[in-house]
C-alpha positions as a Python dict, from the first residue, in 0.01 Angstrom:
ca = {
    (1, 'X'): (0, 0, 0),
    (2, 'X'): (178, -250, -215),
    (3, 'X'): (496, -46, -243),
    (4, 'X'): (704, -180, 39),
    (5, 'X'): (1078, -221, 60),
    (6, 'X'): (1069, -572, -75),
    (7, 'X'): (919, -456, -406),
    (8, 'X'): (1101, -126, -434),
    (9, 'X'): (1329, -235, -715),
    (10, 'X'): (1211, -189, -1070),
    (11, 'X'): (1399, -490, -1195),
    (12, 'X'): (1193, -805, -1218),
    (13, 'X'): (1272, -1142, -1356),
    (14, 'X'): (1018, -1367, -1514),
    (15, 'X'): (1018, -1710, -1358),
    (16, 'X'): (801, -2009, -1420),
    (17, 'X'): (484, -2035, -1217),
    (18, 'X'): (530, -2238, -906),
    (19, 'X'): (234, -2467, -870),
    (20, 'X'): (158, -2737, -629),
    (21, 'X'): (-141, -2970, -625),
    (22, 'X'): (-246, -3053, -271),
    (23, 'X'): (-469, -3339, -167),
    (24, 'X'): (-756, -3095, -135),
    (25, 'X'): (-730, -3013, -503),
    (26, 'X'): (-637, -2651, -430),
    (27, 'X'): (-381, -2510, -674),
    (28, 'X'): (-131, -2249, -562),
    (29, 'X'): (39, -2040, -826),
    (30, 'X'): (295, -1767, -773),
    (31, 'X'): (440, -1565, -1056),
    (32, 'X'): (670, -1275, -1136),
    (33, 'X'): (854, -1201, -815),
    (34, 'X'): (1104, -924, -754),
    (35, 'X'): (1463, -1006, -836),
    (36, 'X'): (1555, -834, -509),
    (37, 'X'): (1427, -1140, -333),
    (38, 'X'): (1483, -1430, -565),
    (39, 'X'): (1808, -1616, -552),
    (40, 'X'): (1931, -1712, -898),
    (41, 'X'): (2094, -2024, -756),
    (42, 'X'): (1928, -2341, -869),
    (43, 'X'): (1823, -2516, -550),
    (44, 'X'): (1733, -2843, -717),
    (45, 'X'): (1926, -3137, -570),
    (46, 'X'): (2065, -2910, -300),
    (47, 'X'): (2001, -2901, 74),
    (48, 'X'): (1718, -2671, 195),
    (49, 'X'): (1803, -2303, 199),
    (50, 'X'): (1871, -2172, 550),
    (51, 'X'): (1633, -1916, 693),
    (52, 'X'): (1797, -1580, 754),
    (53, 'X'): (1649, -1514, 1098),
    (54, 'X'): (1821, -1176, 1105),
    (55, 'X'): (1552, -1046, 869),
    (56, 'X'): (1277, -1172, 1101),
    (57, 'X'): (1436, -995, 1395),
    (58, 'X'): (1487, -680, 1187),
    (59, 'X'): (1113, -663, 1110),
    (60, 'X'): (1024, -757, 1470),
    (61, 'X'): (1252, -486, 1613),
    (62, 'X'): (1106, -227, 1375),
    (63, 'X'): (754, -325, 1481),
    (64, 'X'): (853, -309, 1846),
    (65, 'X'): (958, 53, 1820),
    (66, 'X'): (583, 108, 1863),
    (67, 'X'): (615, -70, 2198),
    (68, 'X'): (892, 177, 2289),
    (69, 'X'): (637, 455, 2233),
    (70, 'X'): (392, 269, 2460),
    (71, 'X'): (665, 267, 2726),
    (72, 'X'): (705, 645, 2708),
    (73, 'X'): (331, 680, 2772),
    (74, 'X'): (330, 433, 3064),
    (75, 'X'): (633, 589, 3230),
    (76, 'X'): (525, 950, 3162),
    (77, 'X'): (340, 999, 3492),
    (78, 'X'): (637, 903, 3710),
    (79, 'X'): (850, 1214, 3633),
    (80, 'X'): (552, 1437, 3546),
    (81, 'X'): (346, 1356, 3857),
    (82, 'X'): (579, 1539, 4102),
    (83, 'X'): (584, 1844, 3870),
    (84, 'X'): (203, 1857, 3871),
    (85, 'X'): (168, 1801, 4248),
    (86, 'X'): (417, 2060, 4372),
    (87, 'X'): (310, 2400, 4502),
    (88, 'X'): (572, 2557, 4275),
    (89, 'X'): (396, 2563, 3937),
    (90, 'X'): (684, 2719, 3743),
    (91, 'X'): (748, 2387, 3564),
    (92, 'X'): (385, 2281, 3540),
    (93, 'X'): (141, 2365, 3260),
    (94, 'X'): (-127, 2423, 3527),
    (95, 'X'): (-165, 2720, 3759),
    (96, 'X'): (-229, 2505, 4069),
    (97, 'X'): (-122, 2166, 4210),
    (98, 'X'): (-340, 1870, 4116),
    (99, 'X'): (-541, 1684, 4381),
    (100, 'X'): (-496, 1316, 4465),
    (101, 'X'): (-820, 1235, 4282),
    (102, 'X'): (-701, 1420, 3970),
    (103, 'X'): (-370, 1237, 3997),
    (104, 'X'): (-556, 904, 4000),
    (105, 'X'): (-749, 998, 3684),
    (106, 'X'): (-436, 1115, 3502),
    (107, 'X'): (-267, 784, 3582),
    (108, 'X'): (-561, 560, 3497),
    (109, 'X'): (-733, 721, 3196),
    (110, 'X'): (-476, 574, 2958),
    (111, 'X'): (-625, 235, 3045),
    (112, 'X'): (-976, 349, 2945),
    (113, 'X'): (-857, 442, 2597),
    (114, 'X'): (-656, 121, 2573),
    (115, 'X'): (-952, -101, 2659),
    (116, 'X'): (-1178, 64, 2397),
    (117, 'X'): (-925, 77, 2111),
    (118, 'X'): (-882, -300, 2057),
    (119, 'X'): (-1240, -334, 1931),
    (120, 'X'): (-1145, -94, 1652),
    (121, 'X'): (-787, -209, 1598),
    (122, 'X'): (-868, -581, 1569),
    (123, 'X'): (-1119, -559, 1281),
    (124, 'X'): (-911, -285, 1120),
    (125, 'X'): (-608, -516, 1118),
    (126, 'X'): (-809, -766, 912),
    (127, 'X'): (-931, -493, 680),
    (128, 'X'): (-626, -279, 600),
    (129, 'X'): (-345, -495, 740),
    (130, 'X'): (-136, -529, 1055),
    (131, 'X'): (135, -297, 924),
    (132, 'X'): (-92, -3, 851),
    (133, 'X'): (-276, -25, 1182),
    (134, 'X'): (57, -11, 1364),
    (135, 'X'): (166, 286, 1156),
    (136, 'X'): (-162, 466, 1227),
    (137, 'X'): (-112, 429, 1604),
    (138, 'X'): (149, 705, 1584),
    (139, 'X'): (-123, 958, 1500),
    (140, 'X'): (-267, 914, 1849),
    (141, 'X'): (71, 949, 2018),
    (142, 'X'): (176, 1260, 1826),
    (143, 'X'): (-163, 1423, 1889),
    (144, 'X'): (-153, 1340, 2261),
    (145, 'X'): (194, 1480, 2325),
    (146, 'X'): (102, 1785, 2118),
    (147, 'X'): (-203, 1841, 2339),
    (148, 'X'): (20, 1812, 2647),
    (149, 'X'): (221, 2108, 2520),
    (150, 'X'): (-85, 2331, 2516),
    (151, 'X'): (-253, 2199, 2831),
    (152, 'X'): (-369, 2469, 3072),
    (153, 'X'): (-645, 2276, 3251),
    (154, 'X'): (-656, 1931, 3411),
    (155, 'X'): (-930, 1812, 3173),
    (156, 'X'): (-692, 1868, 2881),
    (157, 'X'): (-444, 1630, 3042),
    (158, 'X'): (-733, 1384, 3087),
    (159, 'X'): (-803, 1409, 2713),
    (160, 'X'): (-438, 1361, 2627),
    (161, 'X'): (-410, 1047, 2841),
    (162, 'X'): (-727, 907, 2685),
    (163, 'X'): (-585, 960, 2336),
    (164, 'X'): (-256, 802, 2443),
    (165, 'X'): (-463, 505, 2554),
    (166, 'X'): (-611, 467, 2205),
    (167, 'X'): (-261, 445, 2061),
    (168, 'X'): (-154, 198, 2328),
    (169, 'X'): (-459, -18, 2254),
    (170, 'X'): (-379, -22, 1882),
    (171, 'X'): (-21, -134, 1947),
    (172, 'X'): (-97, -393, 2214),
    (173, 'X'): (-367, -555, 2000),
    (174, 'X'): (-196, -570, 1661),
    (175, 'X'): (175, -591, 1736),
    (176, 'X'): (158, -947, 1884),
    (177, 'X'): (-42, -1055, 1576),
    (178, 'X'): (217, -913, 1337),
    (179, 'X'): (522, -1049, 1517),
    (180, 'X'): (364, -1391, 1571),
    (181, 'X'): (280, -1421, 1201),
    (182, 'X'): (617, -1317, 1058),
    (183, 'X'): (820, -1545, 1288),
    (184, 'X'): (929, -1905, 1240),
    (185, 'X'): (843, -2162, 1506),
    (186, 'X'): (1193, -2170, 1654),
    (187, 'X'): (1220, -1793, 1716),
    (188, 'X'): (860, -1699, 1792),
    (189, 'X'): (918, -1704, 2166),
    (190, 'X'): (1217, -1472, 2131),
    (191, 'X'): (1050, -1226, 1894),
    (192, 'X'): (729, -1230, 2098),
    (193, 'X'): (929, -1137, 2408),
    (194, 'X'): (1076, -826, 2245),
    (195, 'X'): (762, -625, 2324),
    (196, 'X'): (840, -614, 2696),
    (197, 'X'): (1202, -519, 2629),
    (198, 'X'): (1098, -222, 2418),
    (199, 'X'): (822, -115, 2658),
    (200, 'X'): (1062, -98, 2953),
    (201, 'X'): (1322, 72, 2733),
    (202, 'X'): (1062, 342, 2660),
    (203, 'X'): (985, 367, 3032),
    (204, 'X'): (1355, 406, 3113),
    (205, 'X'): (1378, 675, 2845),
    (206, 'X'): (1131, 900, 3029),
    (207, 'X'): (1259, 796, 3374),
    (208, 'X'): (1610, 907, 3277),
    (209, 'X'): (1512, 1229, 3101),
    (210, 'X'): (1196, 1346, 3278),
    (211, 'X'): (1332, 1451, 3621),
    (212, 'X'): (1614, 1656, 3467),
    (213, 'X'): (1439, 1852, 3190),
    (214, 'X'): (1142, 2086, 3183),
    (215, 'X'): (785, 1971, 3133),
    (216, 'X'): (782, 2109, 2779),
    (217, 'X'): (1118, 1955, 2686),
    (218, 'X'): (996, 1610, 2789),
    (219, 'X'): (696, 1640, 2554),
    (220, 'X'): (932, 1715, 2264),
    (221, 'X'): (1151, 1419, 2360),
    (222, 'X'): (844, 1194, 2354),
    (223, 'X'): (684, 1325, 2035),
    (224, 'X'): (984, 1242, 1815),
    (225, 'X'): (971, 871, 1901),
    (226, 'X'): (651, 777, 1711),
    (227, 'X'): (777, 978, 1413),
    (228, 'X'): (1097, 772, 1410),
    (229, 'X'): (893, 451, 1441),
    (230, 'X'): (682, 536, 1135),
    (231, 'X'): (988, 634, 931),
    (232, 'X'): (1152, 294, 997),
    (233, 'X'): (857, 54, 1007),
    (234, 'X'): (715, 191, 680),
    (235, 'X'): (985, -4, 496),
    (236, 'X'): (904, -339, 659),
    (237, 'X'): (682, -599, 486),
    (238, 'X'): (319, -671, 569),
    (239, 'X'): (239, -1006, 731),
    (240, 'X'): (222, -1284, 468),
    (241, 'X'): (-76, -1427, 659),
    (242, 'X'): (-271, -1106, 598),
    (243, 'X'): (-190, -1109, 226),
    (244, 'X'): (-285, -1476, 202),
    (245, 'X'): (-618, -1403, 369),
    (246, 'X'): (-687, -1133, 111),
    (247, 'X'): (-607, -1365, -179),
    (248, 'X'): (-295, -1163, -270),
    (249, 'X'): (-75, -1468, -317),
    (250, 'X'): (207, -1296, -505),
    (251, 'X'): (235, -1027, -236),
    (252, 'X'): (230, -1296, 33),
    (253, 'X'): (511, -1484, -142),
    (254, 'X'): (722, -1168, -177),
    (255, 'X'): (670, -1082, 189),
    (256, 'X'): (770, -1432, 300),
    (257, 'X'): (1076, -1434, 73),
    (258, 'X'): (1193, -1106, 223),
    (259, 'X'): (1138, -1228, 579),
    (260, 'X'): (1312, -1563, 524),
    (261, 'X'): (1584, -1442, 286),
    (262, 'X'): (1509, -1734, 55),
    (263, 'X'): (1416, -1793, -308),
    (264, 'X'): (1064, -1873, -424),
    (265, 'X'): (1150, -2244, -416),
    (266, 'X'): (1290, -2210, -66),
    (267, 'X'): (970, -2067, 81),
    (268, 'X'): (731, -2270, -136),
    (269, 'X'): (641, -2530, 126),
    (270, 'X'): (590, -2274, 401),
    (271, 'X'): (385, -2054, 169),
    (272, 'X'): (162, -2346, 77),
    (273, 'X'): (118, -2428, 446),
    (274, 'X'): (28, -2067, 528),
    (275, 'X'): (-215, -2049, 237),
    (276, 'X'): (-379, -2376, 335),
    (277, 'X'): (-409, -2274, 699),
    (278, 'X'): (-550, -1932, 616),
    (279, 'X'): (-795, -2067, 360),
    (280, 'X'): (-918, -2328, 606),
    (281, 'X'): (-963, -2061, 871),
    (282, 'X'): (-1138, -1821, 633),
    (283, 'X'): (-1368, -2097, 508),
    (284, 'X'): (-1484, -2127, 866),
    (285, 'X'): (-1507, -1751, 911),
    (286, 'X'): (-1516, -1692, 1282),
    (287, 'X'): (-1734, -1464, 1486),
    (288, 'X'): (-1683, -1355, 1842),
    (289, 'X'): (-1921, -1632, 1952),
    (290, 'X'): (-1684, -1894, 1806),
    (291, 'X'): (-1444, -1802, 2084),
    (292, 'X'): (-1692, -1953, 2325),
    (293, 'X'): (-1850, -2232, 2115),
    (294, 'X'): (-1528, -2410, 2021),
    (295, 'X'): (-1359, -2595, 2313),
    (296, 'X'): (-1009, -2520, 2186),
    (297, 'X'): (-1085, -2151, 2146),
    (298, 'X'): (-1242, -2139, 2492),
    (299, 'X'): (-933, -2292, 2645),
    (300, 'X'): (-703, -2053, 2455),
    (301, 'X'): (-912, -1753, 2564),
    (302, 'X'): (-914, -1872, 2926),
    (303, 'X'): (-535, -1915, 2923),
    (304, 'X'): (-461, -1580, 2755),
    (305, 'X'): (-716, -1375, 2951),
    (306, 'X'): (-597, -1540, 3272),
    (307, 'X'): (-230, -1462, 3208),
    (308, 'X'): (-309, -1102, 3112),
    (309, 'X'): (-530, -1061, 3420),
    (310, 'X'): (-258, -1180, 3655),
    (311, 'X'): (-10, -955, 3474),
    (312, 'X'): (-217, -654, 3579),
    (313, 'X'): (-303, -791, 3924),
    (314, 'X'): (70, -812, 3996),
    (315, 'X'): (48, -435, 4049),
    (316, 'X'): (294, -350, 3773),
    (317, 'X'): (114, -33, 3664),
    (318, 'X'): (111, 93, 4021),
    (319, 'X'): (489, 48, 4030),
    (320, 'X'): (543, 207, 3687),
    (321, 'X'): (313, 506, 3736),
    (322, 'X'): (420, 582, 4094),
    (323, 'X'): (785, 479, 4117),
    (324, 'X'): (912, 817, 4236),
    (325, 'X'): (627, 854, 4484),
    (326, 'X'): (685, 503, 4623),
    (327, 'X'): (1054, 574, 4684),
    (328, 'X'): (977, 916, 4830),
    (329, 'X'): (728, 767, 5079),
    (330, 'X'): (974, 489, 5165),
    (331, 'X'): (1217, 758, 5286),
    (332, 'X'): (1525, 545, 5222),
    (333, 'X'): (1757, 842, 5178),
    (334, 'X'): (1813, 762, 4812),
    (335, 'X'): (1705, 1027, 4561),
    (336, 'X'): (1368, 898, 4428),
    (337, 'X'): (1460, 1001, 4072),
    (338, 'X'): (1786, 804, 4087),
    (339, 'X'): (1614, 502, 4245),
    (340, 'X'): (1356, 508, 3967),
    (341, 'X'): (1628, 514, 3700),
    (342, 'X'): (1794, 216, 3871),
    (343, 'X'): (1464, 27, 3849),
    (344, 'X'): (1432, 123, 3481),
    (345, 'X'): (1781, -8, 3406),
    (346, 'X'): (1700, -334, 3585),
    (347, 'X'): (1383, -369, 3376),
    (348, 'X'): (1570, -322, 3049),
    (349, 'X'): (1853, -559, 3144),
    (350, 'X'): (1620, -835, 3263),
    (351, 'X'): (1387, -793, 2964),
    (352, 'X'): (1687, -841, 2739),
    (353, 'X'): (1731, -1191, 2882),
    (354, 'X'): (1384, -1308, 2786),
    (355, 'X'): (1429, -1332, 2406),
    (356, 'X'): (1746, -1536, 2470),
    (357, 'X'): (1595, -1793, 2709),
    (358, 'X'): (1223, -1800, 2617),
    (359, 'X'): (1268, -2073, 2354),
    (360, 'X'): (1515, -2267, 2568),
    (361, 'X'): (1347, -2282, 2909),
    (362, 'X'): (990, -2263, 2782),
    (363, 'X'): (705, -2029, 2868),
    (364, 'X'): (568, -2232, 3158),
    (365, 'X'): (890, -2258, 3359),
    (366, 'X'): (954, -1885, 3324),
    (367, 'X'): (598, -1795, 3426),
    (368, 'X'): (613, -2020, 3735),
    (369, 'X'): (944, -1866, 3837),
    (370, 'X'): (808, -1516, 3777),
    (371, 'X'): (495, -1569, 3988),
    (372, 'X'): (677, -1726, 4283),
    (373, 'X'): (959, -1470, 4305),
    (374, 'X'): (724, -1173, 4253),
    (375, 'X'): (530, -1300, 4553),
    (376, 'X'): (846, -1275, 4762),
    (377, 'X'): (930, -923, 4641),
    (378, 'X'): (578, -788, 4696),
    (379, 'X'): (554, -950, 5040),
    (380, 'X'): (884, -792, 5142),
    (381, 'X'): (774, -450, 5015),
    (382, 'X'): (448, -481, 5208),
    (383, 'X'): (643, -579, 5520),
    (384, 'X'): (860, -267, 5490),
    (385, 'X'): (562, -32, 5471),
    (386, 'X'): (393, -219, 5758),
    (387, 'X'): (696, -162, 5977),
    (388, 'X'): (714, 202, 5868),
    (389, 'X'): (346, 285, 5921),
    (390, 'X'): (245, 52, 6205),
    (391, 'X'): (558, -49, 6396),
    (392, 'X'): (725, 287, 6341),
    (393, 'X'): (1081, 153, 6333),
    (394, 'X'): (1248, 84, 5999),
    (395, 'X'): (1608, 117, 6112),
    (396, 'X'): (1674, -252, 6046),
    (397, 'X'): (1495, -266, 5710),
    (398, 'X'): (1568, 73, 5553),
    (399, 'X'): (1756, -112, 5279),
    (400, 'X'): (1458, -328, 5180),
    (401, 'X'): (1249, -130, 4922),
    (402, 'X'): (1514, -101, 4651),
    (403, 'X'): (1620, -471, 4640),
    (404, 'X'): (1255, -580, 4677),
    (405, 'X'): (1152, -375, 4376),
    (406, 'X'): (1463, -481, 4184),
    (407, 'X'): (1381, -850, 4236),
    (408, 'X'): (1016, -788, 4153),
    (409, 'X'): (1103, -610, 3829),
    (410, 'X'): (1360, -868, 3719),
    (411, 'X'): (1118, -1160, 3737),
    (412, 'X'): (826, -957, 3602),
    (413, 'X'): (1027, -855, 3296),
    (414, 'X'): (1138, -1214, 3229),
    (415, 'X'): (798, -1374, 3290),
    (416, 'X'): (460, -1212, 3336),
    (417, 'X'): (561, -899, 3149),
    (418, 'X'): (642, -1036, 2801),
    (419, 'X'): (512, -1391, 2793),
    (420, 'X'): (133, -1333, 2812),
    (421, 'X'): (163, -1125, 2493),
    (422, 'X'): (388, -1385, 2328),
    (423, 'X'): (136, -1659, 2410),
    (424, 'X'): (-150, -1443, 2279),
    (425, 'X'): (22, -1416, 1941),
    (426, 'X'): (32, -1794, 1893),
    (427, 'X'): (-282, -1933, 2058),
    (428, 'X'): (-564, -1851, 1814),
    (429, 'X'): (-643, -1951, 1453),
    (430, 'X'): (-647, -1680, 1187),
    (431, 'X'): (-1026, -1656, 1158),
    (432, 'X'): (-1075, -1535, 1518),
    (433, 'X'): (-732, -1394, 1607),
    (434, 'X'): (-836, -1031, 1582),
    (435, 'X'): (-1149, -1082, 1796),
    (436, 'X'): (-951, -1276, 2056),
    (437, 'X'): (-676, -1014, 2066),
    (438, 'X'): (-935, -740, 2115),
    (439, 'X'): (-1098, -918, 2410),
    (440, 'X'): (-770, -1007, 2579),
    (441, 'X'): (-624, -657, 2534),
    (442, 'X'): (-941, -499, 2673),
    (443, 'X'): (-930, -736, 2970),
    (444, 'X'): (-575, -620, 3034),
    (445, 'X'): (-663, -253, 3037),
    (446, 'X'): (-990, -290, 3226),
    (447, 'X'): (-798, -443, 3515),
    (448, 'X'): (-515, -194, 3461),
    (449, 'X'): (-762, 92, 3507),
    (450, 'X'): (-923, -58, 3817),
    (451, 'X'): (-590, -133, 3986),
    (452, 'X'): (-441, 208, 3904),
    (453, 'X'): (-749, 411, 3992),
    (454, 'X'): (-818, 245, 4327),
    (455, 'X'): (-455, 220, 4439),
    (456, 'X'): (-452, 572, 4595),
    (457, 'X'): (-754, 481, 4811),
    (458, 'X'): (-590, 158, 4922),
    (459, 'X'): (-261, 340, 4975),
    (460, 'X'): (-438, 585, 5207),
    (461, 'X'): (-533, 293, 5432),
    (462, 'X'): (-176, 164, 5427),
    (463, 'X'): (59, 82, 5141),
    (464, 'X'): (120, -263, 5286),
    (465, 'X'): (-242, -363, 5213),
    (466, 'X'): (-192, -300, 4842),
    (467, 'X'): (138, -487, 4810),
    (468, 'X'): (19, -785, 5015),
    (469, 'X'): (-294, -801, 4799),
    (470, 'X'): (-80, -810, 4485),
    (471, 'X'): (133, -1084, 4646),
    (472, 'X'): (-183, -1289, 4708),
    (473, 'X'): (-281, -1262, 4343),
    (474, 'X'): (63, -1392, 4243),
    (475, 'X'): (15, -1701, 4459),
    (476, 'X'): (-306, -1772, 4266),
    (477, 'X'): (-121, -1701, 3939),
    (478, 'X'): (139, -1967, 4024),
    (479, 'X'): (-124, -2240, 4051),
    (480, 'X'): (-306, -2109, 3741),
    (481, 'X'): (12, -2153, 3535),
    (482, 'X'): (90, -2489, 3696),
    (483, 'X'): (-247, -2650, 3625),
    (484, 'X'): (-400, -2458, 3333),
    (485, 'X'): (-134, -2312, 3101),
    (486, 'X'): (6, -2539, 2830),
    (487, 'X'): (365, -2525, 2708),
    (488, 'X'): (404, -2398, 2350),
    (489, 'X'): (784, -2408, 2318),
    (490, 'X'): (890, -2542, 1978),
    (491, 'X'): (535, -2600, 1853),
    (492, 'X'): (404, -2473, 1520),
    (493, 'X'): (83, -2269, 1517),
    (494, 'X'): (-102, -2572, 1381),
    (495, 'X'): (39, -2803, 1650),
    (496, 'X'): (-77, -2559, 1916),
    (497, 'X'): (-429, -2570, 1769),
    (498, 'X'): (-421, -2950, 1764),
    (499, 'X'): (-328, -2964, 2132),
    (500, 'X'): (-590, -2710, 2230),
    (501, 'X'): (-849, -2921, 2051),
    (502, 'X'): (-707, -3247, 2196),
    (503, 'X'): (-595, -3379, 1858),
    (504, 'X'): (-298, -3612, 1829),
    (505, 'X'): (-71, -3679, 1532),
}
């Protein structure tokens, strides 16, 4: 577990212990660090060493390959659903078409697994480390896609989707913790926003491949992705916060040196700050009840759970899981598979903007913009289906579904898609972060299950009811962000805690 890339070299150089006496009387001592990480340049009387943010992004991108796998699971039902529903079962693992109720369970069971998994993944992240929990998530994904290959009954697909959900829950709980802890204050918004980019890239991957290959070929295309993730992420460092919490100060220092690209002297102040923060948090070891007893924690939980709730109540999973079906029912004349790929490309392109602008515009501005414009897109989509199903004449609005969904996806992928997870990674102190992440992630997937499972029933009454309902939730989300959510742009983790607890410098 200690043999990561940053300690792979056998060559070590003895250096004097670095000790610093803080006001609290706590002494920090770091010794014998790998020469791979220590600059031999004497930094005394020189300007501070610059942080090599490229290393932070390298580790964040490697971690986010797990989010790419999550995307393949979320997008899987869009190309597979039509294969399972058709009367021609030549490209289906089943010997009959699935019913609408079975379709609802296949779409929604991933959320059941994802809402249970965080209560295992959170404590496990504190026990064995963020890195190893993320690596272990691939076991669920490989097993699930393997089960899909041998599925002959619907219940086997149910089982597969449930197992996929466990993997999704592991990733969505621990990945924001890892990325938030390895990042500096000035890039945390950008690195935290990468999750959405990689999720939609994974969705586009199955959107682009699924309609044009066989059922079995798609499973092979999906199963290789978690294997690639493990092969790459294995060589990334563990979070220095985790090592500090375990008292492994030398490992924490090595990890931080690798991530910052600096010498021991260069990271000394940050290491001391991390150690002090972690020790203070661990001295006040938190329980799940501390989330509700402490005013700052309550506010953080309310903000994060609220943002995640509105993320799901925007109807995003309905759009992701049923893209081809939505375009087919819209009867626009455009091939549903092609329209779905267009939407996937829009998601990837717009998600790519978020890491660039998140630390410039701020979380709050982007969330307000996202909520307001999503309201417009969902209202327009509802209006189209109302005219199709009630008025009966769509000749003047046949163009509407594609641009409405394009606009909806652009602002979702730059706002309510990535930012709730980015905020989650920076809102809680170390002693309760895993518990908070577990609760928020489970809230996400509980609502994701309810929305996805009951959508077919609401759709049977009229698709416009569903989309107008989602639009109404986005109106509420706008005012929630306006009056409740605090801006965290440019703030350190400690400054965020001070503001949550109404402390001033």
